[in-house]
Amino acid sequence: MKRAEGTVTRHGPLPATPYDVTVVGAGVVGSATARALAHHPRLRVALVEAQDDIGQGSSKANTAILHTGFDATPGSLEARLVREGARLLADYAAATGIPVEPVGALLVAWDEEQLAALPRLLDKAERNDCPDTRPIGPDELYAREPHLGPGALGALHVPGESIVCPWTTTLAYATQAVRNGVDLHLGTRVGTVGRDDDTHVLDTDRGTLRTRWLVNAAGLHADTLDRALGHDDFTVTPRRGQLLVFDKFARDLVRHILLPVPTALGKGVLVAPTVYGNVLLGPTAEDLDDKRATHSTAEGLRALRDQGRRILPRLLDEEVTAVYAGLRAATEHEDYRIAAHPGQAYVTVGGIRSTGLTASLAIAAHVTDLLADAGLDPGPAEELEPVRMPNLGEAFPRPYQRPELIAADPEYGTLVCHCERVTRGEIRDALTGTIPPAGLDGLRRRTRARAGRCQGFHCGAAVRELFEEARR
């Protein structure tokens, strides 16, 4: 029997009846966790998000890499969950239509010190169950990447690394959760947290929300919520990553993800293709105090160009179509900060950095197990109603390339955004979907409309008109 669908709200009062479990934060990890809990129809579950759409924080602005975890700290929780999550997400993507391209990665050494570090990284890869990682010399390196800048001494080839669509992944998780009974409350920022007998009482800007169990997947604000519940386990330092997006004409310049030898601040500046046909250069790694500082800086972009000129000189001759910046939830700890507090009916999911996209499904399974071990009785598990997501990837047929789809519905043959080849049918589907976008940026993440070379100069008015018609 098909389950009743959950509700999606952005305004008005919240339900008065307590939920069994509430997940705070509708990024990729929170959405994955809500989806995992939806397997248990006995539970009444809420997913709450401070902003007006899902995936509005770190999840929307990352390097979109499906990691193998080859360079994670062996034996850490992150290493295990990334390794498990990579397999789970690859299978999930294939089943739901999320675009993934297994392009592989090259960890490039540019000097003797970096070259000397490769054996240590190879040992880590083998301990992290990535046995196909291998060193290659400069001849093979330049045969694989003929446009690479001069002077590279060698590399590690990591064939299992892939690129993925982060926008569709978060949307798929949240959509499947809602279709299987989870209530999604957007525009619901959590303030103070209290207790009333065995119930958490969350004070939000939409009123009071009550829940028996609480999962903190609040990303950049996970430490704030954790402290509100009496813990002082970690402090989130927002680490800004600025990135440059190059036009599709640059795509033939690079065949793999080109990684630097990592440092204590992160994986460093990379050059990577995207599933949308572009090329990324970035990110920077700037530790800040402001958790809202998602603006780009002239200094940061200049530093990226300088490094990009060394890695792939011809890339700098290509057009930049977009610039963006995201904040990662860095902490003073090397590992994830995931912990159950059974006496409080509470689970913290903090310190999820750049590997959170890859590990998301494994994190969700781990959190569900922690809840059960802490005393939550989830009841029997059932299969979820499957979802099929729109394809945003260039390596797979898009709607405008499918004559049978256009014959059945001519709207899929009417282009609105010519740069990205987005049709009226795709925009219509997004605007009438289970979780419709709250604004034009959300529509862009669901369709790619306005994300191309002209950045909406030609299609912006038409896209806005369709958006406003749907709202009316």
CSV table of C-alpha atoms in Angstrom, one decimal:
chain,number,residue,atom,x,y,z
A,1,MET,CA,0.0,0.0,0.0
A,2,LYS,CA,1.4,3.4,-1.0
A,3,ARG,CA,2.2,5.6,2.0
A,4,ALA,CA,0.7,9.0,2.5
A,5,GLU,CA,3.1,11.7,1.3
A,6,GLY,CA,4.6,14.2,3.7
A,7,THR,CA,3.9,17.9,3.6
A,8,VAL,CA,6.3,20.6,2.4
A,9,THR,CA,5.8,24.0,4.1
A,10,ARG,CA,7.5,27.3,4.0
A,11,HIS,CA,5.1,29.5,6.0
A,12,GLY,CA,2.6,29.3,8.7
A,13,PRO,CA,2.4,27.5,12.1
A,14,LEU,CA,4.1,24.1,12.6
A,15,PRO,CA,2.1,21.0,13.7
A,16,ALA,CA,1.3,20.9,17.4
A,17,THR,CA,1.6,17.1,17.6
A,18,PRO,CA,5.2,16.0,18.5
A,19,TYR,CA,7.2,14.2,15.9
A,20,ASP,CA,9.0,11.0,16.7
A,21,VAL,CA,12.3,12.2,15.1
A,22,THR,CA,13.2,15.7,13.8
A,23,VAL,CA,16.3,16.2,11.7
A,24,VAL,CA,17.6,19.8,11.8
A,25,GLY,CA,19.3,20.8,8.5
A,26,ALA,CA,18.2,19.9,5.0
A,27,GLY,CA,21.6,19.7,3.4
A,28,VAL,CA,22.8,16.5,1.7
A,29,VAL,CA,23.5,14.8,5.1
A,30,GLY,CA,20.3,15.9,6.8
A,31,SER,CA,18.2,15.0,3.7
A,32,ALA,CA,19.9,11.6,3.5
A,33,THR,CA,19.2,11.0,7.2
A,34,ALA,CA,15.5,11.9,6.7
A,35,ARG,CA,15.3,9.5,3.8
A,36,ALA,CA,16.9,6.7,5.9
A,37,LEU,CA,14.3,7.2,8.6
A,38,ALA,CA,11.5,7.2,6.0
A,39,HIS,CA,12.2,3.4,5.6
A,40,HIS,CA,10.3,3.0,8.9
A,41,PRO,CA,6.7,4.0,8.3
A,42,ARG,CA,5.9,3.7,12.0
A,43,LEU,CA,8.0,6.9,12.7
A,44,ARG,CA,6.6,10.4,12.2
A,45,VAL,CA,9.6,12.3,10.9
A,46,ALA,CA,10.3,16.0,10.2
A,47,LEU,CA,13.1,17.6,8.3
A,48,VAL,CA,13.5,21.3,9.2
A,49,GLU,CA,15.7,23.9,7.4
A,50,ALA,CA,16.4,27.5,8.3
A,51,GLN,CA,16.6,28.6,4.6
A,52,ASP,CA,13.8,28.5,2.1
A,53,ASP,CA,15.1,25.6,0.1
A,54,ILE,CA,17.0,22.3,0.5
A,55,GLY,CA,20.7,22.2,0.0
A,56,GLN,CA,21.2,25.9,0.4
A,57,GLY,CA,24.4,25.7,2.6
A,58,SER,CA,27.6,23.8,2.0
A,59,SER,CA,25.7,21.2,-0.2
A,60,LYS,CA,25.2,23.6,-3.1
A,61,ALA,CA,28.7,24.9,-3.4
A,62,ASN,CA,31.3,22.2,-3.5
A,63,THR,CA,33.6,20.5,-5.9
A,64,ALA,CA,31.0,17.8,-6.7
A,65,ILE,CA,33.5,14.9,-6.5
A,66,LEU,CA,32.4,11.3,-5.5
A,67,HIS,CA,35.5,10.4,-3.5
A,68,THR,CA,37.0,7.0,-3.0
A,69,GLY,CA,38.4,8.1,0.4
A,70,PHE,CA,41.9,7.0,-0.7
A,71,ASP,CA,43.6,9.8,1.3
A,72,ALA,CA,41.4,9.7,4.4
A,73,THR,CA,43.0,8.9,7.8
A,74,PRO,CA,43.0,5.0,7.9
A,75,GLY,CA,40.8,3.7,10.7
A,76,SER,CA,38.8,6.9,11.1
A,77,LEU,CA,35.1,7.1,11.1
A,78,GLU,CA,35.3,9.4,8.0
A,79,ALA,CA,37.4,6.8,6.1
A,80,ARG,CA,34.9,4.0,6.8
A,81,LEU,CA,31.8,6.1,6.0
A,82,VAL,CA,33.4,7.6,2.8
A,83,ARG,CA,34.4,4.2,1.6
A,84,GLU,CA,30.9,2.8,2.3
A,85,GLY,CA,29.1,5.9,1.1
A,86,ALA,CA,30.9,5.9,-2.3
A,87,ARG,CA,29.5,2.5,-3.1
A,88,LEU,CA,26.1,3.3,-1.8
A,89,LEU,CA,25.9,6.6,-3.7
A,90,ALA,CA,27.2,5.1,-7.0
A,91,ASP,CA,24.4,2.5,-6.8
A,92,TYR,CA,21.8,5.0,-5.8
A,93,ALA,CA,22.8,7.4,-8.6
A,94,ALA,CA,22.4,4.6,-11.2
A,95,ALA,CA,19.0,3.7,-9.9
A,96,THR,CA,17.6,7.3,-9.7
A,97,GLY,CA,19.3,9.0,-12.7
A,98,ILE,CA,21.8,11.2,-10.8
A,99,PRO,CA,24.6,11.8,-13.3
A,100,VAL,CA,28.0,10.3,-12.4
A,101,GLU,CA,31.1,10.1,-14.6
A,102,PRO,CA,34.0,7.9,-13.4
A,103,VAL,CA,36.8,10.0,-14.8
A,104,GLY,CA,39.5,9.0,-12.3
A,105,ALA,CA,41.9,11.3,-10.6
A,106,LEU,CA,45.6,12.2,-10.8
A,107,LEU,CA,47.3,13.4,-7.7
A,108,VAL,CA,50.1,15.4,-9.3
A,109,ALA,CA,53.6,16.0,-7.7
A,110,TRP,CA,55.2,19.3,-8.8
A,111,ASP,CA,58.4,19.1,-6.8
A,112,GLU,CA,60.7,16.6,-5.1
A,113,GLU,CA,59.0,17.1,-1.7
A,114,GLN,CA,55.6,16.3,-3.1
A,115,LEU,CA,57.0,13.4,-5.1
A,116,ALA,CA,58.5,12.0,-1.9
A,117,ALA,CA,55.0,12.2,-0.3
A,118,LEU,CA,53.4,9.9,-2.9
A,119,PRO,CA,54.5,6.6,-1.4
A,120,ARG,CA,52.9,7.6,1.9
A,121,LEU,CA,49.7,8.5,0.1
A,122,LEU,CA,49.8,5.2,-1.8
A,123,ASP,CA,50.1,3.3,1.5
A,124,LYS,CA,47.1,5.2,2.8
A,125,ALA,CA,45.1,4.3,-0.3
A,126,GLU,CA,45.9,0.6,0.1
A,127,ARG,CA,44.9,0.8,3.8
A,128,ASN,CA,41.7,2.5,2.7
A,129,ASP,CA,40.8,-0.3,0.4
A,130,CYS,CA,41.8,1.5,-2.8
A,131,PRO,CA,44.2,-1.1,-4.2
A,132,ASP,CA,44.0,0.0,-7.8
A,133,THR,CA,45.7,3.3,-6.9
A,134,ARG,CA,49.2,3.3,-8.4
A,135,PRO,CA,52.1,5.7,-9.1
A,136,ILE,CA,52.8,6.8,-12.6
A,137,GLY,CA,55.8,8.6,-14.1
A,138,PRO,CA,55.9,11.8,-16.1
A,139,ASP,CA,55.6,10.1,-19.4
A,140,GLU,CA,52.4,8.4,-18.6
A,141,LEU,CA,51.1,11.4,-16.8
A,142,TYR,CA,51.6,13.7,-19.8
A,143,ALA,CA,50.1,11.0,-22.1
A,144,ARG,CA,47.0,11.0,-20.0
A,145,GLU,CA,46.9,14.8,-19.6
A,146,PRO,CA,48.7,16.4,-22.6
A,147,HIS,CA,47.6,20.0,-21.6
A,148,LEU,CA,49.1,19.7,-18.1
A,149,GLY,CA,51.6,22.5,-17.3
A,150,PRO,CA,55.3,21.8,-17.6
A,151,GLY,CA,57.4,20.4,-14.7
A,152,ALA,CA,55.3,17.7,-13.2
A,153,LEU,CA,57.4,14.9,-11.8
A,154,GLY,CA,54.8,12.1,-11.5
A,155,ALA,CA,51.4,11.3,-10.0
A,156,LEU,CA,49.2,8.8,-8.2
A,157,HIS,CA,46.5,7.5,-10.5
A,158,VAL,CA,43.2,7.0,-8.6
A,159,PRO,CA,40.9,5.4,-11.1
A,160,GLY,CA,37.9,5.2,-8.7
A,161,GLU,CA,37.3,8.9,-8.3
A,162,SER,CA,34.2,10.3,-10.1
A,163,ILE,CA,32.3,13.5,-10.6
A,164,VAL,CA,28.6,13.7,-9.6
A,165,CYS,CA,25.7,16.2,-9.6
A,166,PRO,CA,25.5,17.5,-6.0
A,167,TRP,CA,22.3,19.4,-6.6
A,168,THR,CA,20.3,16.4,-7.9
A,169,THR,CA,21.6,14.2,-5.1
A,170,THR,CA,20.3,16.4,-2.3
A,171,LEU,CA,17.0,16.9,-4.2
A,172,ALA,CA,16.6,13.1,-4.7
A,173,TYR,CA,17.1,12.3,-1.0
A,174,ALA,CA,14.6,15.0,0.1
A,175,THR,CA,12.1,14.2,-2.6
A,176,GLN,CA,12.1,10.5,-1.7
A,177,ALA,CA,11.8,11.3,2.0
A,178,VAL,CA,8.8,13.5,1.5
A,179,ARG,CA,7.1,11.1,-0.9
A,180,ASN,CA,7.5,8.4,1.8
A,181,GLY,CA,5.9,10.4,4.6
A,182,VAL,CA,8.5,12.9,5.9
A,183,ASP,CA,7.3,16.5,6.6
A,184,LEU,CA,9.7,19.1,5.2
A,185,HIS,CA,9.5,22.5,7.0
A,186,LEU,CA,11.5,25.2,5.2
A,187,GLY,CA,12.2,28.7,6.5
A,188,THR,CA,12.3,27.2,10.0
A,189,ARG,CA,15.3,28.4,11.9
A,190,VAL,CA,15.8,26.7,15.3
A,191,GLY,CA,16.7,29.0,18.2
A,192,THR,CA,16.5,27.8,21.7
A,193,VAL,CA,15.9,24.2,22.7
A,194,GLY,CA,14.2,23.0,25.8
A,195,ARG,CA,12.7,19.9,27.3
A,196,ASP,CA,9.2,19.0,28.4
A,197,ASP,CA,9.3,15.6,30.1
A,198,ASP,CA,10.5,13.3,27.2
A,199,THR,CA,10.0,15.8,24.5
A,200,HIS,CA,12.4,18.3,22.9
A,201,VAL,CA,10.8,21.7,22.5
A,202,LEU,CA,12.3,23.7,19.6
A,203,ASP,CA,11.7,27.4,19.4
A,204,THR,CA,11.8,28.4,15.8
A,205,ASP,CA,10.9,31.5,13.8
A,206,ARG,CA,7.7,29.7,12.8
A,207,GLY,CA,6.7,28.8,16.3
A,208,THR,CA,7.2,25.8,18.5
A,209,LEU,CA,8.1,22.3,17.2
A,210,ARG,CA,8.0,19.3,19.5
A,211,THR,CA,9.9,16.1,18.9
A,212,ARG,CA,10.9,13.0,20.9
A,213,TRP,CA,14.2,12.5,19.2
A,214,LEU,CA,16.5,15.1,17.7
A,215,VAL,CA,19.2,14.8,15.0
A,216,ASN,CA,21.5,17.7,14.6
A,217,ALA,CA,22.7,17.9,11.0
A,218,ALA,CA,22.9,21.7,11.0
A,219,GLY,CA,26.2,21.9,9.2
A,220,LEU,CA,27.9,25.2,9.8
A,221,HIS,CA,25.7,25.8,12.8
A,222,ALA,CA,25.9,22.3,14.3
A,223,ASP,CA,28.2,23.5,17.1
A,224,THR,CA,25.7,26.2,18.1
A,225,LEU,CA,22.8,23.6,18.4
A,226,ASP,CA,25.1,21.2,20.2
A,227,ARG,CA,26.0,23.8,22.8
A,228,ALA,CA,22.3,24.6,23.2
A,229,LEU,CA,21.9,21.0,24.3
A,230,GLY,CA,24.8,21.3,26.8
A,231,HIS,CA,27.8,19.9,24.9
A,232,ASP,CA,31.1,21.4,24.0
A,233,ASP,CA,32.7,18.8,21.7
A,234,PHE,CA,33.7,20.9,18.7
A,235,THR,CA,33.8,24.4,17.2
A,236,VAL,CA,32.9,24.9,13.6
A,237,THR,CA,35.3,27.3,11.8
A,238,PRO,CA,33.8,28.2,8.4
A,239,ARG,CA,36.4,27.4,5.7
A,240,ARG,CA,35.6,29.3,2.6
A,241,GLY,CA,36.3,27.8,-0.8
A,242,GLN,CA,36.2,30.0,-3.8
A,243,LEU,CA,35.9,28.4,-7.2
A,244,LEU,CA,36.0,29.5,-10.9
A,245,VAL,CA,33.7,27.8,-13.4
A,246,PHE,CA,35.1,27.8,-17.0
A,247,ASP,CA,33.0,27.5,-20.1
A,248,LYS,CA,32.3,24.2,-21.9
A,249,PHE,CA,34.9,25.0,-24.5
A,250,ALA,CA,37.5,24.2,-21.8
A,251,ARG,CA,36.2,20.7,-21.3
A,252,ASP,CA,38.6,19.0,-23.8
A,253,LEU,CA,41.6,20.4,-21.9
A,254,VAL,CA,41.2,18.0,-19.0
A,255,ARG,CA,40.4,14.2,-18.8
A,256,HIS,CA,40.8,13.5,-15.1
A,257,ILE,CA,40.3,15.3,-11.8
A,258,LEU,CA,43.7,16.9,-11.2
A,259,LEU,CA,44.5,16.9,-7.5
A,260,PRO,CA,47.3,18.5,-5.6
A,261,VAL,CA,49.2,16.8,-2.8
A,262,PRO,CA,47.0,17.6,0.2
A,263,THR,CA,47.9,19.8,3.1
A,264,ALA,CA,46.6,20.3,6.7
A,265,LEU,CA,44.1,22.8,5.3
A,266,GLY,CA,42.5,20.4,2.9
A,267,LYS,CA,42.8,18.8,-0.5
A,268,GLY,CA,44.1,22.0,-2.0
A,269,VAL,CA,43.4,23.6,-5.4
A,270,LEU,CA,42.2,21.2,-8.1
A,271,VAL,CA,41.1,21.3,-11.7
A,272,ALA,CA,38.1,19.1,-12.4
A,273,PRO,CA,35.6,18.5,-15.1
A,274,THR,CA,31.9,18.7,-14.1
A,275,VAL,CA,29.0,16.6,-15.1
A,276,TYR,CA,27.5,19.7,-16.6
A,277,GLY,CA,30.4,20.0,-19.2
A,278,ASN,CA,32.3,22.8,-17.5
A,279,VAL,CA,35.7,22.8,-15.8
A,280,LEU,CA,36.2,23.9,-12.1
A,281,LEU,CA,39.3,25.5,-10.7
A,282,GLY,CA,39.5,25.7,-6.9
A,283,PRO,CA,38.8,25.8,-4.0
A,284,THR,CA,40.7,28.2,-1.8
A,285,ALA,CA,40.8,27.3,1.9
A,286,GLU,CA,40.3,30.4,4.0
A,287,ASP,CA,39.4,30.0,7.7
A,288,LEU,CA,36.9,32.8,8.7
A,289,ASP,CA,34.8,33.9,11.6
A,290,ASP,CA,31.7,34.8,9.6
A,291,LYS,CA,29.4,31.8,8.8
A,292,ARG,CA,27.7,34.0,6.1
A,293,ALA,CA,30.8,35.0,4.2
A,294,THR,CA,30.0,33.3,0.9
A,295,HIS,CA,31.3,36.2,-1.2
A,296,SER,CA,34.2,35.9,-3.6
A,297,THR,CA,37.3,38.2,-3.3
A,298,ALA,CA,39.6,39.6,-5.9
A,299,GLU,CA,42.6,38.2,-3.9
A,300,GLY,CA,41.2,34.7,-3.8
A,301,LEU,CA,40.3,34.6,-7.5
A,302,ARG,CA,43.7,36.0,-8.4
A,303,ALA,CA,45.4,33.2,-6.3
A,304,LEU,CA,43.3,30.6,-8.1
A,305,ARG,CA,44.3,31.9,-11.5
A,306,ASP,CA,48.0,31.9,-10.5
A,307,GLN,CA,47.7,28.2,-9.5
A,308,GLY,CA,45.5,27.3,-12.4
A,309,ARG,CA,48.1,28.8,-14.8
A,310,ARG,CA,50.7,26.3,-13.5
A,311,ILE,CA,48.4,23.3,-13.5
A,312,LEU,CA,46.7,23.8,-16.9
A,313,PRO,CA,48.0,26.9,-18.6
A,314,ARG,CA,45.6,26.9,-21.5
A,315,LEU,CA,42.6,26.9,-19.1
A,316,LEU,CA,43.3,30.6,-18.4
A,317,ASP,CA,42.6,31.4,-22.0
A,318,GLU,CA,39.0,30.2,-21.7
A,319,GLU,CA,36.0,32.1,-20.6
A,320,VAL,CA,34.9,32.1,-17.0
A,321,THR,CA,31.1,31.7,-16.9
A,322,ALA,CA,30.6,31.7,-13.1
A,323,VAL,CA,32.3,32.3,-9.8
A,324,TYR,CA,31.0,31.0,-6.5
A,325,ALA,CA,32.1,30.3,-2.9
A,326,GLY,CA,31.0,27.8,-0.4
A,327,LEU,CA,31.7,27.3,3.3
A,328,ARG,CA,32.9,24.0,4.7
A,329,ALA,CA,32.2,23.0,8.4
A,330,ALA,CA,35.8,22.6,9.5
A,331,THR,CA,36.5,21.8,13.2
A,332,GLU,CA,39.6,21.4,15.4
A,333,HIS,CA,39.3,17.6,14.9
A,334,GLU,CA,40.5,15.5,12.0
A,335,ASP,CA,37.5,13.2,12.1
A,336,TYR,CA,33.7,13.6,11.8
A,337,ARG,CA,32.0,14.5,15.1
A,338,ILE,CA,29.1,12.0,15.1
A,339,ALA,CA,27.8,11.0,18.6
A,340,ALA,CA,24.7,9.7,20.3
A,341,HIS,CA,23.5,11.1,23.6
A,342,PRO,CA,20.9,8.5,24.7
A,343,GLY,CA,19.9,10.3,27.9
A,344,GLN,CA,18.8,13.3,25.8
A,345,ALA,CA,17.4,11.3,22.9
A,346,TYR,CA,19.8,13.2,20.7
A,347,VAL,CA,22.4,12.6,18.0
A,348,THR,CA,25.0,15.1,16.8
A,349,VAL,CA,26.2,15.0,13.2
A,350,GLY,CA,29.0,17.6,13.1
A,351,GLY,CA,32.3,18.4,11.4
A,352,ILE,CA,31.1,17.0,8.0
A,353,ARG,CA,33.6,18.5,5.6
A,354,SER,CA,34.1,18.1,1.9
A,355,THR,CA,33.6,14.4,1.9
A,356,GLY,CA,30.0,14.7,3.2
A,357,LEU,CA,28.4,14.4,-0.2
A,358,THR,CA,30.2,11.1,-0.8
A,359,ALA,CA,29.6,9.7,2.7
A,360,SER,CA,26.0,11.0,3.0
A,361,LEU,CA,24.1,7.6,2.6
A,362,ALA,CA,26.6,5.9,4.9
A,363,ILE,CA,26.3,8.7,7.5
A,364,ALA,CA,22.5,8.4,7.3
A,365,ALA,CA,22.7,4.6,8.0
A,366,HIS,CA,25.2,5.2,10.8
A,367,VAL,CA,22.9,7.8,12.4
A,368,THR,CA,19.9,5.5,12.1
A,369,ASP,CA,21.8,2.7,13.9
A,370,LEU,CA,22.9,5.2,16.6
A,371,LEU,CA,19.3,6.2,17.2
A,372,ALA,CA,18.2,2.5,17.5
A,373,ASP,CA,21.1,1.7,19.9
A,374,ALA,CA,20.2,4.8,22.0
A,375,GLY,CA,16.6,3.5,22.5
A,376,LEU,CA,14.5,4.6,19.5
A,377,ASP,CA,12.2,1.8,18.4
A,378,PRO,CA,11.9,2.5,14.6
A,379,GLY,CA,9.6,-0.4,13.9
A,380,PRO,CA,9.9,-2.6,10.8
A,381,ALA,CA,11.7,-1.3,7.7
A,382,GLU,CA,10.1,-1.1,4.3
A,383,GLU,CA,11.3,-0.3,0.8
A,384,LEU,CA,10.8,3.2,-0.3
A,385,GLU,CA,8.8,4.3,-3.3
A,386,PRO,CA,11.6,4.8,-6.0
A,387,VAL,CA,12.3,8.2,-7.5
A,388,ARG,CA,13.7,9.1,-10.9
A,389,MET,CA,15.5,12.4,-11.2
A,390,PRO,CA,15.9,14.7,-14.2
A,391,ASN,CA,19.2,14.3,-15.9
A,392,LEU,CA,21.4,17.4,-15.7
A,393,GLY,CA,24.6,15.7,-17.0
A,394,GLU,CA,26.1,16.2,-20.4
A,395,ALA,CA,27.3,12.6,-20.8
A,396,PHE,CA,23.7,11.3,-20.9
A,397,PRO,CA,20.8,12.2,-23.2
A,398,ARG,CA,19.0,15.4,-22.2
A,399,PRO,CA,15.3,15.8,-23.0
A,400,TYR,CA,16.0,18.0,-26.1
A,401,GLN,CA,17.9,15.0,-27.5
A,402,ARG,CA,15.2,12.5,-27.0
A,403,PRO,CA,12.7,12.4,-30.0
A,404,GLU,CA,10.4,9.9,-28.3
A,405,LEU,CA,10.0,12.2,-25.3
A,406,ILE,CA,9.4,15.2,-27.5
A,407,ALA,CA,6.8,13.3,-29.5
A,408,ALA,CA,4.9,12.5,-26.3
A,409,ASP,CA,5.2,16.0,-24.9
A,410,PRO,CA,6.4,18.8,-27.3
A,411,GLU,CA,7.3,21.0,-24.3
A,412,TYR,CA,10.5,18.9,-24.0
A,413,GLY,CA,11.4,20.2,-27.5
A,414,THR,CA,11.0,23.9,-26.8
A,415,LEU,CA,14.2,25.4,-25.6
A,416,VAL,CA,14.1,28.3,-23.1
A,417,CYS,CA,17.7,28.4,-21.9
A,418,HIS,CA,19.8,28.0,-25.1
A,419,CYS,CA,23.2,28.0,-23.4
A,420,GLU,CA,22.3,25.0,-21.3
A,421,ARG,CA,19.7,23.5,-23.6
A,422,VAL,CA,16.9,23.6,-21.0
A,423,THR,CA,13.4,23.1,-22.2
A,424,ARG,CA,10.0,24.3,-21.1
A,425,GLY,CA,9.1,20.8,-20.1
A,426,GLU,CA,12.0,20.6,-17.6
A,427,ILE,CA,11.2,23.9,-16.1
A,428,ARG,CA,7.5,23.0,-15.8
A,429,ASP,CA,8.5,19.7,-14.1
A,430,ALA,CA,10.7,21.5,-11.6
A,431,LEU,CA,8.1,24.1,-10.7
A,432,THR,CA,5.4,21.4,-10.1
A,433,GLY,CA,7.7,18.9,-8.4
A,434,THR,CA,7.4,17.5,-4.9
A,435,ILE,CA,9.7,20.2,-3.6
A,436,PRO,CA,9.4,23.2,-5.9
A,437,PRO,CA,12.0,25.9,-5.9
A,438,ALA,CA,11.5,29.0,-3.8
A,439,GLY,CA,13.4,31.2,-6.2
A,440,LEU,CA,15.3,31.4,-9.5
A,441,ASP,CA,18.5,30.0,-8.0
A,442,GLY,CA,16.7,26.9,-6.8
A,443,LEU,CA,15.2,26.5,-10.3
A,444,ARG,CA,18.7,26.8,-11.7
A,445,ARG,CA,19.9,23.9,-9.5
A,446,ARG,CA,17.0,21.8,-10.6
A,447,THR,CA,17.3,22.4,-14.3
A,448,ARG,CA,20.6,24.4,-15.2
A,449,ALA,CA,18.4,27.2,-16.6
A,450,ARG,CA,20.5,30.5,-16.4
A,451,ALA,CA,23.7,28.6,-15.5
A,452,GLY,CA,25.4,28.9,-18.9
A,453,ARG,CA,27.6,31.2,-20.7
A,454,CYS,CA,25.2,34.2,-20.7
A,455,GLN,CA,24.2,33.7,-17.1
A,456,GLY,CA,20.6,34.4,-17.9
A,457,PHE,CA,21.1,37.5,-20.1
A,458,HIS,CA,19.1,36.0,-22.9
A,459,CYS,CA,16.7,33.6,-21.1
A,460,GLY,CA,16.3,35.3,-17.8
A,461,ALA,CA,13.0,37.1,-18.6
A,462,ALA,CA,11.4,34.0,-20.0
A,463,VAL,CA,12.6,31.9,-17.1
A,464,ARG,CA,11.2,34.4,-14.6
A,465,GLU,CA,7.9,34.6,-16.4
A,466,LEU,CA,7.5,30.8,-16.1
A,467,PHE,CA,8.5,31.0,-12.5
A,468,GLU,CA,6.0,33.7,-11.7
A,469,GLU,CA,3.2,31.9,-13.6
A,470,ALA,CA,3.8,28.8,-11.5
A,471,ARG,CA,3.7,30.9,-8.3
A,472,ARG,CA,0.4,32.5,-9.3
